[in-house]
Coordinates of N, CA, C and O in Angstrom, one line a residue:
M1 N -88.2 -92.9 99.1 CA -89.3 -93.0 98.0 C -90.4 -91.9 98.6 O -91.0 -91.4 97.8
N2 N -90.8 -92.2 99.8 CA -91.9 -91.2 100.4 C -91.4 -89.8 100.3 O -92.4 -88.9 99.9
K3 N -90.2 -89.5 100.4 CA -90.0 -87.9 100.3 C -90.1 -87.6 98.7 O -90.6 -86.3 98.5
I4 N -89.7 -88.5 97.9 CA -90.1 -88.2 96.5 C -91.5 -87.8 96.3 O -91.9 -86.9 95.5
K5 N -92.3 -88.9 96.7 CA -93.8 -88.8 96.4 C -94.3 -87.2 97.1 O -95.4 -86.6 96.5
V6 N -93.9 -87.0 98.2 CA -94.4 -85.6 98.9 C -93.8 -84.4 98.3 O -94.6 -83.6 98.0
L7 N -92.7 -84.5 97.7 CA -91.9 -83.3 96.9 C -93.1 -83.3 95.4 O -93.3 -82.3 95.1
I8 N -93.4 -84.4 94.8 CA -94.2 -84.2 93.7 C -95.5 -83.7 93.9 O -95.9 -82.7 93.3
A9 N -96.2 -84.3 95.0 CA -97.4 -83.7 95.3 C -97.4 -82.3 95.6 O -98.2 -81.5 95.3
T10 N -96.5 -81.8 96.5 CA -96.3 -80.5 96.8 C -96.0 -79.6 95.7 O -96.7 -78.4 95.6
T11 N -95.3 -79.9 94.6 CA -95.1 -79.2 93.5 C -96.4 -78.9 92.6 O -96.6 -77.9 92.4
L12 N -97.0 -80.0 92.6 CA -98.4 -80.0 91.8 C -99.4 -79.2 92.5 O -100.0 -78.2 91.7
I13 N -99.4 -79.0 93.8 CA -100.2 -78.0 94.4 C -99.9 -76.7 94.2 O -100.6 -75.7 94.0
V14 N -98.6 -76.4 94.3 CA -97.9 -74.9 94.4 C -98.4 -74.6 92.7 O -98.8 -73.3 92.4
L15 N -98.3 -75.3 91.9 CA -98.6 -75.2 90.4 C -100.2 -74.7 90.3 O -100.5 -74.1 89.5
S16 N -100.9 -75.4 90.9 CA -102.4 -75.5 90.8 C -102.8 -74.1 91.3 O -103.6 -73.3 90.7
L17 N -102.2 -73.7 92.5 CA -102.4 -72.6 93.2 C -101.9 -71.2 92.3 O -102.5 -70.5 92.2
N18 N -100.7 -71.6 91.7 CA -100.2 -70.5 90.9 C -101.2 -70.0 89.7 O -101.4 -68.8 89.2
A19 N -101.9 -71.2 89.1 CA -102.5 -71.1 87.9 C -103.9 -70.2 88.4 O -104.3 -69.3 87.6
S20 N -104.5 -70.5 89.7 CA -105.6 -69.9 89.9 C -105.0 -68.5 90.3 O -106.0 -67.6 90.1
A21 N -104.1 -68.1 90.9 CA -103.5 -66.8 91.3 C -103.5 -65.9 90.0 O -103.9 -64.7 89.9
Q22 N -103.0 -66.6 88.9 CA -102.9 -65.8 87.7 C -104.1 -65.3 87.2 O -104.3 -64.1 86.8
Y23 N -105.2 -66.1 87.0 CA -106.4 -65.8 86.6 C -107.2 -64.8 87.5 O -108.0 -64.2 87.1
S24 N -106.7 -64.9 88.9 CA -107.5 -63.9 89.8 C -107.1 -62.5 89.4 O -108.1 -61.7 90.0
Q25 N -106.3 -62.1 88.5 CA -106.0 -60.8 88.2 C -106.5 -60.3 87.1 O -106.2 -59.0 86.6
L26 N -107.5 -61.1 86.6 CA -108.0 -60.6 84.9 C -109.1 -59.5 85.0 O -109.1 -58.8 83.9
G27 N -109.7 -59.1 86.0 CA -110.6 -58.2 85.9 C -112.0 -58.1 86.6 O -112.1 -59.2 87.4
S28 N -112.9 -57.2 86.6 CA -113.9 -57.1 87.4 C -115.2 -58.3 86.8 O -116.0 -58.5 87.8
K29 N -115.0 -58.9 85.9 CA -115.8 -60.1 85.4 C -115.5 -61.2 86.1 O -116.3 -62.3 85.9
N30 N -114.4 -61.4 87.0 CA -114.0 -62.7 87.5 C -114.0 -62.5 88.8 O -113.5 -61.6 89.4
E31 N -114.4 -63.5 89.3 CA -114.6 -63.8 90.8 C -114.0 -64.9 91.6 O -114.0 -66.0 90.7
F32 N -113.2 -64.8 92.7 CA -112.7 -66.1 93.2 C -113.8 -66.9 93.8 O -114.8 -66.4 94.4
M33 N -113.6 -68.4 93.7 CA -114.8 -69.2 94.0 C -114.0 -70.3 94.6 O -112.8 -70.7 94.4
F34 N -114.8 -71.1 95.2 CA -114.5 -72.7 95.7 C -115.4 -73.5 95.0 O -116.7 -73.3 95.0
K35 N -115.2 -74.8 95.1 CA -115.9 -75.9 94.7 C -115.4 -77.1 95.8 O -114.3 -77.4 96.0
A36 N -116.6 -77.7 96.3 CA -116.3 -79.0 97.1 C -117.5 -79.9 96.6 O -118.4 -79.8 96.1
E37 N -116.7 -81.2 96.6 CA -117.8 -82.3 96.0 C -117.5 -83.7 96.6 O -116.4 -83.9 97.2
L38 N -118.4 -84.8 96.8 CA -118.3 -85.9 97.1 C -118.6 -86.7 95.9 O -119.5 -86.5 95.2
G39 N -117.9 -87.7 96.1 CA -118.2 -88.7 94.7 C -117.9 -90.3 94.9 O -117.3 -90.6 96.0
Y40 N -118.4 -91.1 94.3 CA -118.2 -92.4 94.2 C -117.8 -92.8 92.8 O -118.4 -92.5 91.8
A41 N -116.6 -93.6 92.7 CA -116.2 -93.9 91.1 C -116.1 -95.5 91.1 O -115.0 -96.2 91.6
P42 N -117.1 -96.2 90.6 CA -117.0 -97.5 90.1 C -115.6 -97.9 89.4 O -115.4 -97.1 88.4
F43 N -115.1 -99.0 89.6 CA -114.0 -99.6 88.7 C -114.4 -100.1 87.4 O -115.7 -100.8 87.3
M44 N -113.6 -99.6 86.4 CA -114.0 -100.1 85.0 C -113.2 -100.9 84.3 O -113.4 -101.8 83.5
G45 N -111.9 -100.8 84.7 CA -110.8 -101.6 84.2 C -109.4 -101.1 84.2 O -109.1 -99.9 84.4
N46 N -108.5 -102.1 84.3 CA -107.0 -101.9 84.2 C -106.5 -101.5 82.9 O -107.1 -102.1 81.9
T47 N -105.5 -100.8 82.8 CA -104.8 -100.4 81.5 C -103.4 -100.4 81.8 O -102.8 -100.6 83.0
G48 N -102.7 -100.4 80.6 CA -101.3 -100.4 80.7 C -100.7 -101.7 81.0 O -101.1 -102.8 80.8
T49 N -99.4 -101.6 81.8 CA -98.7 -102.8 81.9 C -98.5 -103.2 83.4 O -98.2 -102.2 84.2
P50 N -98.9 -104.2 83.8 CA -98.6 -104.4 85.4 C -97.3 -104.6 85.6 O -96.6 -104.9 85.1
G51 N -97.0 -104.2 87.1 CA -95.8 -104.5 87.6 C -95.3 -105.6 88.0 O -96.1 -106.6 87.8
E52 N -94.5 -105.8 89.0 CA -94.0 -107.0 89.6 C -95.0 -107.6 90.5 O -95.0 -108.9 90.5
N53 N -95.7 -106.8 91.1 CA -97.0 -107.4 92.0 C -98.0 -107.2 91.4 O -99.2 -107.3 91.9
G54 N -98.3 -106.9 90.1 CA -99.6 -106.7 89.3 C -99.8 -105.5 89.4 O -99.2 -104.5 89.6
Y55 N -101.1 -105.0 89.0 CA -101.6 -103.7 89.1 C -101.9 -103.3 90.4 O -102.2 -104.0 91.4
A56 N -101.5 -101.7 90.8 CA -101.9 -101.3 91.9 C -103.2 -101.4 92.4 O -103.3 -101.8 93.7
L57 N -104.1 -101.4 91.6 CA -105.7 -101.6 91.9 C -106.0 -102.9 91.3 O -106.8 -102.8 90.2
R58 N -105.6 -104.1 91.9 CA -105.8 -105.2 91.1 C -107.2 -106.1 91.4 O -107.3 -107.1 90.9
Y59 N -107.9 -105.3 92.5 CA -108.8 -106.3 93.1 C -110.2 -105.5 92.8 O -111.1 -105.7 93.5
F60 N -110.2 -104.9 91.5 CA -111.6 -104.3 91.2 C -111.9 -103.3 92.1 O -113.2 -103.1 92.5
E61 N -111.0 -102.4 92.7 CA -111.3 -101.5 93.9 C -112.1 -100.3 93.2 O -111.8 -99.7 92.0
N62 N -113.2 -99.9 94.0 CA -113.9 -98.7 93.8 C -113.2 -97.8 94.4 O -112.5 -97.9 95.4
A63 N -113.6 -96.3 94.3 CA -113.1 -95.4 94.8 C -114.1 -94.3 95.5 O -115.0 -93.8 94.6
A64 N -114.0 -94.0 96.9 CA -115.1 -92.8 97.2 C -114.1 -91.9 97.5 O -112.8 -91.8 97.9
G65 N -114.6 -90.5 97.1 CA -113.7 -89.4 97.4 C -114.3 -88.1 97.9 O -115.5 -87.8 97.8
L66 N -113.5 -87.3 98.3 CA -114.0 -85.9 98.4 C -112.8 -85.0 97.9 O -111.6 -85.3 98.1
N67 N -113.2 -84.0 97.1 CA -112.4 -83.0 96.4 C -112.8 -81.7 96.8 O -113.8 -81.3 97.0
L68 N -111.7 -80.7 97.0 CA -111.5 -79.2 97.2 C -111.1 -78.5 96.3 O -110.0 -79.0 96.1
M69 N -111.5 -77.5 95.8 CA -110.8 -76.8 94.6 C -111.2 -75.1 94.8 O -112.2 -74.8 95.6
A70 N -110.2 -74.3 94.4 CA -110.3 -73.0 94.6 C -109.7 -72.3 93.2 O -108.6 -73.2 92.5
G71 N -110.5 -71.5 92.8 CA -110.0 -71.1 91.5 C -110.6 -69.6 91.1 O -111.3 -68.8 91.9
V72 N -111.1 -69.5 89.9 CA -111.7 -68.2 89.4 C -112.8 -68.6 88.6 O -112.7 -69.4 87.4
N73 N -113.9 -67.9 88.9 CA -115.0 -68.1 87.9 C -115.1 -66.7 86.7 O -115.0 -65.6 87.3
I74 N -114.7 -67.1 85.6 CA -114.4 -66.3 84.6 C -115.6 -65.9 83.7 O -116.2 -66.8 83.2
S75 N -115.9 -64.7 83.8 CA -117.1 -64.3 83.0 C -118.3 -65.1 83.2 O -119.2 -65.3 82.5
Q76 N -118.6 -65.6 84.4 CA -119.7 -66.5 84.9 C -119.8 -67.8 84.0 O -120.7 -68.5 84.6
D77 N -119.3 -68.0 83.2 CA -119.5 -69.3 82.2 C -118.3 -70.1 82.4 O -118.8 -71.4 82.3
W78 N -117.0 -69.7 82.8 CA -116.0 -70.5 83.0 C -115.5 -70.7 84.5 O -115.6 -69.5 85.3
F79 N -114.8 -71.6 84.5 CA -114.0 -71.8 85.8 C -112.7 -72.5 85.8 O -112.5 -73.5 84.9
L80 N -111.7 -72.0 86.1 CA -110.2 -72.5 86.2 C -109.6 -72.4 87.6 O -109.7 -71.5 88.3
G81 N -109.1 -73.7 88.0 CA -108.4 -73.6 89.4 C -107.8 -74.8 89.8 O -107.5 -75.7 88.8
G82 N -107.3 -75.0 90.8 CA -106.5 -76.1 91.3 C -107.4 -76.8 92.3 O -108.1 -76.2 93.1
G83 N -107.0 -78.0 92.6 CA -107.7 -79.0 93.7 C -106.8 -79.9 94.2 O -105.9 -80.3 93.6
V84 N -107.4 -80.5 95.4 CA -106.9 -81.7 96.0 C -107.9 -82.5 96.3 O -109.0 -82.1 96.6
G85 N -107.6 -83.7 96.2 CA -108.7 -84.6 96.7 C -108.3 -86.0 97.6 O -106.9 -86.1 97.4
A86 N -109.1 -86.5 98.2 CA -108.8 -87.5 99.0 C -109.6 -88.8 98.5 O -110.8 -88.7 98.4
N87 N -108.9 -90.0 98.5 CA -109.9 -91.2 98.0 C -109.7 -92.5 98.9 O -108.6 -92.5 99.4
Y88 N -110.9 -93.0 99.0 CA -110.6 -94.4 99.6 C -110.8 -95.4 98.6 O -111.9 -95.5 98.3
Y89 N -110.0 -96.4 98.4 CA -110.2 -97.4 97.4 C -110.5 -98.7 98.2 O -109.8 -99.1 99.4
H90 N -111.5 -99.4 97.7 CA -112.1 -100.8 98.3 C -112.6 -101.5 97.5 O -113.1 -101.0 96.2
S91 N -112.9 -102.6 97.8 CA -113.5 -103.7 96.9 C -114.6 -104.5 97.7 O -114.4 -104.9 98.8
F92 N -115.8 -104.7 97.0 CA -116.8 -105.4 97.6 C -116.8 -106.8 97.2 O -117.4 -107.7 98.0
S93 N -116.1 -107.1 96.2 CA -116.2 -108.6 95.6 C -115.1 -109.4 96.1 O -115.1 -110.4 95.7
Q94 N -113.8 -108.9 96.3 CA -112.8 -109.4 96.4 C -112.3 -109.5 97.8 O -111.9 -108.6 98.8
P95 N -112.5 -110.8 98.5 CA -111.9 -110.7 100.1 C -110.5 -110.5 100.3 O -110.3 -110.0 101.5
D96 N -109.6 -110.7 99.4 CA -108.2 -110.4 99.6 C -107.9 -109.0 99.7 O -106.6 -108.4 99.9
A97 N -108.8 -108.1 99.0 CA -108.5 -106.7 98.8 C -108.4 -106.1 100.1 O -109.3 -106.1 101.1
K98 N -107.4 -105.1 100.3 CA -107.2 -104.1 101.6 C -107.7 -102.8 101.1 O -107.2 -102.3 100.1
A99 N -108.3 -102.3 101.9 CA -108.8 -100.9 101.6 C -107.5 -99.8 101.7 O -106.7 -100.3 102.7
M100 N -107.4 -99.0 100.9 CA -106.2 -98.1 100.6 C -106.5 -96.8 100.4 O -107.7 -96.4 99.8
P101 N -105.9 -95.8 101.1 CA -106.2 -94.2 100.9 C -105.3 -93.8 100.0 O -104.5 -94.5 99.4
G102 N -105.7 -92.8 99.2 CA -105.1 -92.2 98.2 C -105.2 -90.5 98.1 O -106.1 -89.9 98.6
A103 N -104.6 -90.0 97.4 CA -104.7 -88.4 97.1 C -104.5 -88.1 95.7 O -103.6 -88.6 95.0
N104 N -105.1 -87.0 95.4 CA -104.8 -86.5 93.9 C -104.7 -85.0 94.1 O -105.2 -84.4 95.1
V105 N -104.0 -84.5 93.2 CA -103.6 -83.0 92.9 C -103.9 -82.7 91.6 O -103.3 -83.5 90.6
F106 N -104.7 -81.6 91.4 CA -105.0 -81.4 89.7 C -105.7 -80.0 89.4 O -105.7 -79.3 90.5
I107 N -105.3 -79.6 88.1 CA -106.1 -78.5 87.6 C -107.4 -78.9 87.4 O -107.6 -80.0 86.5
D108 N -108.5 -78.1 87.4 CA -109.7 -78.3 87.3 C -110.5 -77.1 86.4 O -110.3 -75.8 86.6
F109 N -111.1 -77.5 85.3 CA -111.8 -76.4 84.3 C -113.2 -77.0 84.0 O -113.3 -78.1 83.8
D110 N -113.8 -76.0 84.1 CA -115.4 -76.3 83.6 C -116.0 -75.2 82.7 O -115.5 -74.1 83.0
F111 N -117.0 -75.4 82.1 CA -117.7 -74.4 81.3 C -119.2 -74.8 81.4 O -119.8 -76.0 81.3
R112 N -120.0 -73.7 81.8 CA -121.4 -73.6 81.9 C -122.0 -72.7 81.0 O -122.2 -71.5 81.3
P113 N -122.5 -73.3 79.7 CA -122.8 -72.2 78.8 C -124.3 -71.7 79.1 O -125.3 -72.7 78.8
I114 N -124.5 -70.8 79.6 CA -125.9 -70.1 80.0 C -126.3 -69.0 79.2 O -127.2 -68.4 79.3
W115 N -125.4 -68.5 78.1 CA -125.7 -67.3 77.2 C -126.9 -68.0 76.2 O -126.7 -69.0 75.7
K116 N -127.7 -67.0 75.9 CA -128.6 -67.3 74.8 C -128.4 -66.0 73.6 O -128.0 -65.0 74.2
G117 N -128.9 -66.5 72.6 CA -128.4 -65.4 71.5 C -129.8 -65.2 70.6 O -130.5 -66.0 70.2
V118 N -130.2 -63.9 70.5 CA -131.1 -63.5 69.6 C -130.8 -62.4 68.6 O -130.2 -61.4 69.2
M119 N -130.9 -62.6 67.4 CA -130.6 -61.8 66.4 C -129.1 -61.2 66.6 O -128.9 -60.0 66.5
G120 N -128.2 -62.1 67.0 CA -126.6 -61.8 67.0 C -126.4 -61.1 68.5 O -125.2 -60.8 68.6
L121 N -127.4 -60.7 69.2 CA -127.3 -60.2 70.5 C -127.4 -61.4 71.4 O -128.2 -62.1 71.6
D122 N -126.3 -61.3 72.7 CA -126.3 -62.1 73.8 C -127.1 -61.8 74.9 O -126.9 -60.4 75.1
Y123 N -127.8 -62.7 75.7 CA -128.4 -62.1 76.8 C -128.9 -63.4 77.6 O -128.6 -64.6 77.1
Q124 N -129.1 -63.2 78.8 CA -129.7 -64.2 79.6 C -131.1 -64.2 80.2 O -131.3 -63.1 80.9
P125 N -132.0 -65.0 79.8 CA -133.2 -64.8 80.4 C -133.4 -64.9 81.9 O -132.5 -65.6 82.5
T126 N -134.1 -64.3 82.5 CA -134.1 -64.2 84.0 C -134.8 -65.4 84.4 O -134.6 -65.7 85.6
T127 N -135.1 -66.4 83.5 CA -135.8 -67.7 84.1 C -134.8 -68.6 84.2 O -135.1 -69.8 84.7
I128 N -133.6 -68.5 83.6 CA -132.5 -69.6 83.7 C -132.1 -69.8 85.1 O -131.4 -69.1 85.8
K129 N -132.3 -71.1 85.3 CA -131.9 -71.7 86.7 C -130.9 -72.6 86.9 O -130.3 -73.2 87.7
V130 N -131.1 -73.4 85.6 CA -130.4 -74.7 85.3 C -129.6 -74.6 84.2 O -130.0 -74.0 83.0
A131 N -128.5 -74.9 84.3 CA -127.3 -74.9 83.0 C -126.7 -76.3 83.0 O -126.3 -76.8 84.0
P132 N -126.3 -76.8 81.8 CA -125.3 -77.8 81.6 C -124.0 -77.4 82.2 O -123.7 -76.2 82.0
V133 N -123.0 -78.4 82.1 CA -121.8 -78.2 82.7 C -120.9 -79.4 81.9 O -121.2 -80.5 81.9
I134 N -119.7 -78.9 81.4 CA -118.7 -79.8 80.8 C -117.3 -79.4 81.5 O -117.0 -78.1 81.6
G135 N -116.4 -80.5 81.6 CA -115.3 -79.9 82.0 C -114.1 -81.1 82.2 O -114.6 -82.3 81.6
G136 N -112.9 -80.8 82.9 CA -111.9 -82.0 82.9 C -110.9 -81.5 83.9 O -111.1 -80.3 84.4
R137 N -110.0 -82.6 84.1 CA -109.2 -82.3 85.1 C -107.7 -83.1 84.7 O -107.9 -84.1 84.0
L138 N -106.7 -82.4 85.0 CA -105.4 -83.0 84.7 C -104.5 -82.9 85.8 O -104.6 -81.8 86.6
G139 N -103.7 -84.0 86.5 CA -102.9 -83.7 87.4 C -102.1 -85.1 87.8 O -101.8 -85.8 86.9
G140 N -102.1 -85.4 89.1 CA -101.4 -86.6 89.6 C -102.1 -87.3 90.5 O -102.9 -86.7 91.4
S141 N -101.9 -88.6 90.8 CA -102.7 -89.5 91.6 C -101.5 -90.1 92.5 O -100.8 -90.8 92.0
L142 N -101.5 -90.3 93.9 CA -100.7 -90.7 94.6 C -101.6 -91.8 95.5 O -102.5 -91.7 96.2
L143 N -101.0 -93.2 95.5 CA -101.5 -94.0 96.4 C -100.8 -94.3 97.6 O -99.5 -94.5 97.7
L144 N -101.4 -94.1 98.7 CA -100.9 -94.1 100.0 C -100.9 -95.5 100.7 O -101.7 -95.5 101.8
S145 N -100.0 -96.3 100.2 CA -100.1 -97.8 100.8 C -98.5 -98.5 100.4 O -97.8 -97.7 99.7
D146 N -98.5 -99.3 101.0 CA -97.0 -100.0 100.9 C -96.9 -100.4 99.4 O -98.0 -101.1 98.9
G147 N -96.0 -100.0 98.7 CA -95.9 -100.2 97.3 C -96.6 -99.5 96.4 O -96.7 -99.5 95.2
G148 N -97.3 -98.4 97.2 CA -98.1 -97.7 96.1 C -97.3 -96.6 95.4 O -96.2 -96.3 95.7
G149 N -97.8 -96.2 94.4 CA -97.1 -95.4 93.6 C -97.8 -93.9 93.0 O -99.0 -93.8 93.1
F150 N -97.1 -93.1 92.3 CA -97.6 -92.0 91.8 C -97.7 -92.1 90.2 O -96.9 -92.4 89.6
T151 N -99.1 -91.6 89.9 CA -99.1 -91.8 88.4 C -99.9 -90.4 88.0 O -100.7 -89.7 88.6
P152 N -99.9 -90.1 86.6 CA -100.7 -89.1 86.0 C -102.2 -89.4 86.3 O -102.4 -90.7 86.4
M153 N -103.0 -88.3 86.2 CA -104.5 -88.5 86.3 C -105.1 -87.8 85.3 O -104.7 -86.6 85.0
A154 N -106.1 -88.2 84.7 CA -106.9 -87.4 83.6 C -108.5 -87.6 83.7 O -108.8 -88.7 84.2
E155 N -109.1 -86.7 83.7 CA -110.9 -87.0 83.7 C -111.6 -85.8 82.9 O -111.1 -84.8 82.5
C156 N -112.6 -86.4 82.2 CA -113.5 -85.6 81.5 C -115.0 -85.8 82.0 O -115.3 -87.0 82.4
Y157 N -115.8 -84.9 82.2 CA -116.9 -85.0 82.7 C -118.0 -84.1 82.2 O -118.0 -83.0 81.7
G158 N -119.2 -84.4 82.5 CA -120.6 -83.5 81.9 C -121.5 -83.7 83.2 O -121.7 -84.6 83.9
G159 N -122.4 -82.8 83.2 CA -123.5 -82.7 84.4 C -124.4 -81.6 84.0 O -124.6 -81.0 82.9
V160 N -125.1 -81.3 85.3 CA -126.0 -80.2 85.2 C -125.8 -79.2 86.6 O -125.5 -80.0 87.7
N161 N -125.7 -78.0 86.5 CA -125.9 -77.0 87.7 C -127.2 -76.4 87.8 O -127.9 -76.1 87.0
W162 N -127.4 -76.4 89.3 CA -128.7 -75.6 89.6 C -128.1 -74.3 90.3 O -127.7 -74.6 91.4
Y163 N -128.9 -73.3 89.8 CA -128.2 -71.9 90.4 C -129.4 -71.6 91.4 O -130.3 -70.9 91.1
Y164 N -129.1 -72.1 92.8 CA -130.0 -71.8 93.8 C -130.0 -70.5 94.2 O -131.1 -69.9 94.8
A165 N -129.0 -69.6 94.1 CA -129.2 -68.2 94.6 C -130.0 -67.2 93.7 O -130.5 -66.4 94.5
H166 N -129.4 -67.0 92.6 CA -130.0 -66.0 91.7 C -130.2 -66.6 90.3 O -129.6 -67.6 89.9
G167 N -131.2 -66.0 89.4 CA -131.3 -66.5 88.1 C -130.7 -65.4 87.2 O -130.9 -65.6 85.9
L168 N -130.5 -64.1 87.6 CA -130.1 -63.1 86.7 C -128.8 -63.1 86.5 O -127.8 -63.1 87.6
R169 N -128.0 -62.8 85.4 CA -126.6 -62.5 85.1 C -126.4 -61.2 85.7 O -127.3 -60.3 85.7
N170 N -125.1 -61.1 86.2 CA -124.6 -59.7 86.5 C -125.1 -59.4 88.2 O -125.0 -58.3 88.4
M171 N -125.8 -60.4 88.6 CA -126.1 -60.0 90.1 C -125.0 -60.9 91.1 O -124.6 -61.6 90.7
S172 N -125.0 -60.5 92.1 CA -123.9 -60.8 93.1 C -124.3 -62.3 93.4 O -125.5 -62.7 93.7
H173 N -123.3 -63.0 93.2 CA -123.2 -64.4 93.8 C -124.4 -65.2 92.9 O -124.7 -66.3 93.3
N174 N -124.5 -64.7 91.6 CA -125.6 -65.6 90.8 C -124.8 -66.9 90.5 O -125.4 -67.8 89.8
W175 N -123.6 -67.2 90.5 CA -123.0 -68.3 90.0 C -122.9 -69.4 91.3 O -122.2 -70.5 91.1
H176 N -123.4 -69.3 92.1 CA -123.6 -70.1 93.4 C -124.3 -71.2 92.8 O -125.7 -70.9 92.4
S177 N -124.0 -72.6 92.9 CA -124.9 -73.6 92.4 C -124.7 -74.9 93.1 O -123.5 -75.1 93.8
L178 N -125.5 -75.8 93.0 CA -125.2 -77.2 93.4 C -125.2 -77.7 91.9 O -125.7 -77.3 91.2
Y179 N -124.3 -78.9 91.9 CA -124.1 -79.6 90.7 C -124.1 -81.1 91.0 O -123.6 -81.7 91.9
A180 N -124.2 -81.8 89.8 CA -124.2 -83.3 89.6 C -123.5 -83.5 88.5 O -123.8 -83.1 87.3
T181 N -122.6 -84.4 88.4 CA -121.7 -84.9 87.2 C -121.4 -86.2 87.1 O -121.6 -87.0 88.2
I182 N -121.2 -86.7 86.0 CA -120.7 -88.2 85.8 C -119.6 -88.0 84.5 O -119.5 -87.1 83.8
G183 N -118.5 -89.0 84.8 CA -117.4 -88.8 83.8 C -117.0 -90.1 83.7 O -117.0 -91.1 84.0
V184 N -115.4 -89.8 83.2 CA -114.7 -91.0 83.0 C -113.2 -90.6 83.7 O -112.7 -89.6 82.8
A185 N -112.6 -91.2 84.4 CA -111.2 -90.7 84.9 C -110.2 -92.0 84.8 O -110.7 -93.2 84.8
W186 N -109.1 -91.5 84.7 CA -107.9 -92.7 84.5 C -106.7 -92.2 85.6 O -106.4 -91.1 85.5
M187 N -106.6 -93.1 86.4 CA -105.5 -93.0 87.4 C -104.9 -94.4 87.9 O -106.0 -95.2 87.9
Q188 N -103.6 -94.5 88.5 CA -103.1 -95.6 88.8 C -103.4 -96.7 88.0 O -103.6 -97.9 88.3
Q189 N -103.3 -96.5 86.6 CA -103.3 -97.4 85.5 C -104.9 -98.0 85.6 O -104.8 -99.2 85.2
T190 N -105.9 -97.2 85.9 CA -107.2 -97.9 86.0 C -108.3 -96.9 85.5 O -108.1 -95.6 85.8
V191 N -109.2 -97.2 85.1 CA -110.2 -96.4 84.6 C -111.4 -96.5 85.5 O -111.9 -97.6 85.7
F192 N -112.0 -95.4 86.1 CA -113.1 -95.4 86.8 C -114.4 -94.4 86.0 O -114.1 -93.8 85.0
L193 N -115.5 -94.7 86.8 CA -116.7 -93.8 86.2 C -117.2 -93.1 87.3 O -118.1 -93.5 88.1
P194 N -116.6 -91.8 87.6 CA -116.7 -90.9 88.7 C -118.3 -90.5 88.5 O -118.4 -89.7 87.5
I195 N -118.9 -90.5 89.7 CA -120.4 -89.8 89.9 C -120.3 -88.9 91.2 O -119.8 -89.5 92.1
R196 N -120.5 -87.6 91.0 CA -120.3 -86.7 92.0 C -121.5 -85.7 92.2 O -122.3 -85.4 91.1
I197 N -121.3 -85.3 93.3 CA -122.4 -84.1 93.8 C -121.6 -82.8 94.2 O -120.6 -83.3 95.2
G198 N -121.8 -81.9 94.1 CA -120.7 -80.9 94.4 C -121.5 -79.4 94.8 O -122.8 -79.3 94.6
W199 N -120.9 -78.5 95.4 CA -121.3 -77.1 95.7 C -120.1 -76.3 95.4 O -119.1 -76.6 95.6
R200 N -120.9 -75.2 94.5 CA -119.8 -74.0 94.2 C -120.4 -72.8 94.7 O -121.8 -72.6 94.8
W201 N -119.3 -72.0 95.4 CA -120.0 -70.8 96.1 C -118.4 -69.6 96.1 O -117.4 -70.1 95.8

């Protein structure tokens, strides 16, 4: 069973990296970039049908996590790439709960709309330092414990970017930013409310 889990995780990683590599060939307006983030995801509820031993996360476990992503910044407003994450599931309220490690592999995409329009012409004012962000993730979640399983994962999120390096469009590295997001995620038949802070460069 462990060999199957490793094979599935490896396949998803390869698919994620292939997606990033394809977009890296698009042209001069696109730049390779990384994202790193720390997050905490409170438990919201279980979904679906429990197995023989109940739900995989049946003690109201929250998840602390670290995610690393690589991909392409497309025309400065879009990002598409692949990522891997490590999770630490734990419960404050249930003494019978045992902490469990987990891993995620996913495709990550986001949109940071910082264009402005005047009389049909697009431009970016030099004063823009902050922009909203919306995005999502699709992939798989692996629970690394006895009886743990592999499930699909999905997430949507929104937040804000602070462009600390530059405020001018078409200047080198102006897409470097710190960001904060909040969203809704589903994995291991459980709904979470992930709150994250991150760095893109």
